[in-house]
């Protein structure tokens, strides 16, 4: 009975009109059964969930008639669906996997002249895994450096590029990340790492001028979504570094890899335990599964961010090791933190990072939720005080920098957009608390201190999806007007020029927070988030914090987030294995 109900709901799905269109001339004149249409629906639904394919049998595939081709035998044939290795794809994602695999094999197989490493070079890094990463990049064209929070990925990178810069005259280095915020954090972390005393003996002027950019800017993606740099016109760099590689989807990976020139080194940095890309693909995770790439990857394991006794590091390990067969909440309370009422935390007084936990009651009416909104506002008290102080005679530029610093101290993260503790309601409630506390009245949508986030790429304004700015009243030609400052771009934009779709950003979805880092994060999970929760989601949320994690969570939702690991269907790792075998056979 349940299966019949599922079939009825799927046949009424918004995807069905597209499927019906495919089942008619000129695409096909065959008759397609409901089973065939449900199979097509399963493929499209899987794509929406980030999978590149689904498992299928030969008998199922025959139902699709001439709408499907065999990937093994019909290499030149194009059809809406491709069947290969018992997996059914949309042609687009099958082809993307093919191209990504070919470029991975190409870059890996390059015979680059190894950079000679002296004892002086190796002594720059004391950790054996970090030394191994240096040796890997020095000798190979393709390098993957992974590690959890605080394991020194950027620190290691800084020492690696310092050695390359000294050994290879006039080397050209590009640094990029999937989002503007991640690129900004990469820049800050790199500058800090280059100030290492061990590097004082080197000429670092060129390296200190490196400006990490978004991958979209690196590749020259414009309004046509066609990259300026590609296989026929590759990037003009000798070393290309990409941070937050767990965010790479199949489409962006294909464009990046195609644009890597022969003879260049590609270095991917990332944490394989974080959330996969929003779009289709789990590229970094798939690369971990390829035996032929074992010599092209190093996983850093020594954590330096968290002091002995620190709770955030312990929490990250607990999430990864949590066994769903155990009583997870009891173990969590015994090993990490006992639940209590949330309280305000002075970040200046925190010496060892820690975690606080409060459980939400099962049923919360909107009127009853105000107390929780007030608690979530605790983290913005420093921001409020800085806004109030700005009403005096303070230098405007100093005021702007102080506001940015306080805003980046704290962020509220949620898994969902709607509901009592969804993104929309959280932003509305925090906004109202701020307006009341500062005595401001909104002018249209704007007020001093409104944080906003772009929701798409606007090439005319030079802003990317995920870029965050803060609104100020700024004097221009004797008039004061609302302008938004985007710190990652060091750019001012008139508020009236920004799109209506721009979102207030006191709270972010956990997906949108990826690539960011804050001193304090508040993670809110209510029961409505249950269908979206996973280990990767909660791990990504808590590892955004450097000092404090506040958990305001529904018991069952939290338990689920500790229990479920996300798995996506993909054929990429197998394709890379085959491509690497083909190339080694040719050689």
Tab-separated table of N, CA, C and O in Angstrom, residues 190-239:
chain	number	residue	atom	x	y	z
A	190	UNK	N	46.838	32.751	5.274
A	190	UNK	CA	48.124	32.696	4.575
A	190	UNK	C	49.067	33.784	5.080
A	190	UNK	O	50.255	33.528	5.317
A	191	UNK	N	48.541	34.998	5.264
A	191	UNK	CA	49.379	36.095	5.759
A	191	UNK	C	49.908	35.782	7.149
A	191	UNK	O	51.076	36.065	7.469
A	192	UNK	N	49.052	35.199	7.994
A	192	UNK	CA	49.498	34.814	9.341
A	192	UNK	C	50.583	33.739	9.261
A	192	UNK	O	51.579	33.787	9.997
A	193	UNK	N	50.386	32.774	8.365
A	193	UNK	CA	51.348	31.677	8.248
A	193	UNK	C	52.691	32.165	7.705
A	193	UNK	O	53.754	31.672	8.114
A	194	UNK	N	52.662	33.131	6.818
A	194	UNK	CA	53.911	33.655	6.251
A	194	UNK	C	54.719	34.461	7.262
A	194	UNK	O	55.884	34.763	7.027
A	195	UNK	N	54.096	34.807	8.381
A	195	UNK	CA	54.819	35.518	9.442
A	195	UNK	C	55.542	34.557	10.379
A	195	UNK	O	56.122	34.970	11.380
A	196	UNK	N	55.536	33.266	10.054
A	196	UNK	CA	56.236	32.257	10.848
A	196	UNK	C	57.719	32.611	10.969
A	196	UNK	O	58.361	32.948	9.964
A	197	UNK	N	58.283	32.565	12.180
A	197	UNK	CA	59.717	32.874	12.354
A	197	UNK	C	60.622	32.028	11.475
A	197	UNK	O	61.677	32.479	11.029
A	198	UNK	N	60.196	30.784	11.191
A	198	UNK	CA	61.028	29.900	10.375
A	198	UNK	C	61.197	30.420	8.960
A	198	UNK	O	62.148	30.046	8.264
A	199	UNK	N	60.272	31.294	8.519
A	199	UNK	CA	60.324	31.797	7.141
A	199	UNK	C	61.011	33.155	7.035
A	199	UNK	O	61.110	33.722	5.939
A	200	UNK	N	61.508	33.685	8.154
A	200	UNK	CA	62.127	35.009	8.144
A	200	UNK	C	63.372	35.055	7.268
A	200	UNK	O	63.771	36.114	6.775
A	201	UNK	N	63.989	33.912	7.039
A	201	UNK	CA	65.216	33.844	6.231
A	201	UNK	C	64.944	33.944	4.726
A	201	UNK	O	65.881	34.053	3.938
A	202	UNK	N	63.655	33.904	4.329
A	202	UNK	CA	63.298	33.904	2.908
A	202	UNK	C	62.777	35.265	2.462
A	202	UNK	O	62.261	36.049	3.269
A	203	UNK	N	62.897	35.525	1.178
A	203	UNK	CA	62.291	36.720	0.578
A	203	UNK	C	60.817	36.415	0.309
A	203	UNK	O	60.493	35.621	-0.584
A	204	UNK	N	59.927	37.043	1.074
A	204	UNK	CA	58.502	36.713	1.007
A	204	UNK	C	57.654	37.817	0.387
A	204	UNK	O	56.420	37.736	0.404
A	205	UNK	N	58.286	38.837	-0.155
A	205	UNK	CA	57.526	39.986	-0.652
A	205	UNK	C	56.505	39.577	-1.714
A	205	UNK	O	55.348	39.996	-1.687
A	206	UNK	N	56.920	38.744	-2.653
A	206	UNK	CA	56.005	38.312	-3.717
A	206	UNK	C	54.855	37.506	-3.142
A	206	UNK	O	53.687	37.696	-3.522
A	207	UNK	N	55.163	36.606	-2.222
A	207	UNK	CA	54.127	35.742	-1.648
A	207	UNK	C	53.131	36.538	-0.809
A	207	UNK	O	51.937	36.224	-0.795
A	208	UNK	N	53.610	37.567	-0.128
A	208	UNK	CA	52.713	38.376	0.701
A	208	UNK	C	51.745	39.204	-0.145
A	208	UNK	O	50.746	39.700	0.368
A	209	UNK	N	52.053	39.337	-1.424
A	209	UNK	CA	51.158	40.084	-2.313
A	209	UNK	C	50.118	39.190	-2.994
A	209	UNK	O	49.272	39.689	-3.743
A	210	UNK	N	50.169	37.885	-2.747
A	210	UNK	CA	49.187	36.979	-3.346
A	210	UNK	C	47.782	37.320	-2.877
A	210	UNK	O	47.551	37.549	-1.685
A	211	UNK	N	46.838	37.360	-3.800
A	211	UNK	CA	45.449	37.704	-3.492
A	211	UNK	C	44.544	36.534	-3.858
A	211	UNK	O	44.190	36.370	-5.026
A	212	UNK	N	44.167	35.692	-2.886
A	212	UNK	CA	43.216	34.610	-3.198
A	212	UNK	C	41.909	35.171	-3.736
A	212	UNK	O	41.421	36.204	-3.276
A	213	UNK	N	41.334	34.495	-4.718
A	213	UNK	CA	40.085	34.922	-5.350
A	213	UNK	C	39.120	33.741	-5.385
A	213	UNK	O	39.483	32.602	-5.078
A	214	UNK	N	37.883	34.004	-5.767
A	214	UNK	CA	36.946	32.906	-5.956
A	214	UNK	C	37.320	32.129	-7.208
A	214	UNK	O	37.956	32.673	-8.129
A	215	UNK	N	36.934	30.887	-7.263
A	215	UNK	CA	37.196	30.086	-8.459
A	215	UNK	C	36.525	30.687	-9.690
A	215	UNK	O	37.048	30.607	-10.804
A	216	UNK	N	35.346	31.294	-9.470
A	216	UNK	CA	34.650	31.923	-10.597
A	216	UNK	C	35.502	33.043	-11.191
A	216	UNK	O	35.599	33.184	-12.416
A	217	UNK	N	36.146	33.833	-10.320
A	217	UNK	CA	36.992	34.914	-10.823
A	217	UNK	C	38.272	34.363	-11.442
A	217	UNK	O	38.751	34.869	-12.459
A	218	UNK	N	38.834	33.346	-10.830
A	218	UNK	CA	40.055	32.749	-11.375
A	218	UNK	C	39.830	32.235	-12.791
A	218	UNK	O	40.648	32.459	-13.695
A	219	UNK	N	38.696	31.564	-13.001
A	219	UNK	CA	38.412	30.962	-14.304
A	219	UNK	C	37.817	31.951	-15.300
A	219	UNK	O	37.657	31.625	-16.470
A	220	UNK	N	37.477	33.166	-14.807
A	220	UNK	CA	36.896	34.158	-15.703
A	220	UNK	C	35.481	33.830	-16.112
A	220	UNK	O	35.085	34.048	-17.260
A	221	UNK	N	34.702	33.286	-15.163
A	221	UNK	CA	33.302	32.965	-15.462
A	221	UNK	C	32.487	34.247	-15.500
A	221	UNK	O	32.370	34.955	-14.503
A	222	UNK	N	31.913	34.555	-16.624
A	222	UNK	CA	31.114	35.769	-16.785
A	222	UNK	C	29.636	35.467	-16.837
A	222	UNK	O	29.178	34.407	-16.406
A	223	UNK	N	28.880	36.390	-17.376
A	223	UNK	CA	27.416	36.254	-17.412
A	223	UNK	C	26.957	35.086	-18.272
A	223	UNK	O	25.867	34.570	-18.101
A	224	UNK	N	27.808	34.637	-19.193
A	224	UNK	CA	27.428	33.520	-20.057
A	224	UNK	C	27.693	32.169	-19.398
A	224	UNK	O	27.346	31.124	-19.952
A	225	UNK	N	28.314	32.194	-18.209
A	225	UNK	CA	28.686	30.966	-17.478
A	225	UNK	C	29.716	30.146	-18.239
A	225	UNK	O	29.931	28.981	-17.943
A	226	UNK	N	30.366	30.752	-19.237
A	226	UNK	CA	31.440	30.095	-19.978
A	226	UNK	C	32.771	30.655	-19.489
A	226	UNK	O	32.980	31.863	-19.507
A	227	UNK	N	33.683	29.793	-19.032
A	227	UNK	CA	34.946	30.298	-18.480
A	227	UNK	C	35.854	30.890	-19.547
A	227	UNK	O	35.887	30.413	-20.690
A	228	UNK	N	36.576	31.903	-19.162
A	228	UNK	CA	37.569	32.501	-20.065
A	228	UNK	C	38.759	31.555	-20.242
A	228	UNK	O	39.376	31.499	-21.312
A	229	UNK	N	39.086	30.809	-19.170
A	229	UNK	CA	40.199	29.864	-19.217
A	229	UNK	C	39.655	28.439	-19.252
A	229	UNK	O	38.768	28.085	-18.489
A	230	UNK	N	40.213	27.634	-20.135
A	230	UNK	CA	39.715	26.271	-20.343
A	230	UNK	C	40.838	25.454	-20.981
A	230	UNK	O	42.013	25.887	-20.990
A	231	UNK	N	40.516	24.276	-21.506
A	231	UNK	CA	41.560	23.386	-22.028
A	231	UNK	C	42.347	24.013	-23.182
A	231	UNK	O	43.557	23.796	-23.309
A	232	UNK	N	41.670	24.789	-24.029
A	232	UNK	CA	42.359	25.401	-25.176
A	232	UNK	C	43.063	26.693	-24.801
A	232	UNK	O	43.954	27.137	-25.517
A	233	UNK	N	42.653	27.315	-23.714
A	233	UNK	CA	43.319	28.511	-23.211
A	233	UNK	C	43.497	28.347	-21.705
A	233	UNK	O	42.740	28.883	-20.917
A	234	UNK	N	44.515	27.590	-21.286
A	234	UNK	CA	44.668	27.260	-19.867
A	234	UNK	C	45.116	28.460	-19.032
A	234	UNK	O	45.542	29.487	-19.563
A	235	UNK	N	45.003	28.283	-17.737
A	235	UNK	CA	45.394	29.329	-16.796
A	235	UNK	C	46.899	29.613	-16.898
A	235	UNK	O	47.698	28.679	-17.049
A	236	UNK	N	47.311	30.874	-16.788
A	236	UNK	CA	48.731	31.221	-16.947
A	236	UNK	C	49.506	31.128	-15.629
A	236	UNK	O	50.140	32.093	-15.189
A	237	UNK	N	49.450	29.958	-14.974
A	237	UNK	CA	50.113	29.788	-13.680
A	237	UNK	C	50.888	28.482	-13.644
A	237	UNK	O	50.573	27.525	-14.356
A	238	UNK	N	51.903	28.472	-12.771
A	238	UNK	CA	52.720	27.270	-12.562
A	238	UNK	C	52.227	26.452	-11.372
A	238	UNK	O	52.464	25.244	-11.323
A	239	UNK	N	51.590	27.121	-10.424
A	239	UNK	CA	51.027	26.459	-9.250
A	239	UNK	C	49.616	27.017	-9.030
A	239	UNK	O	49.437	28.242	-8.991
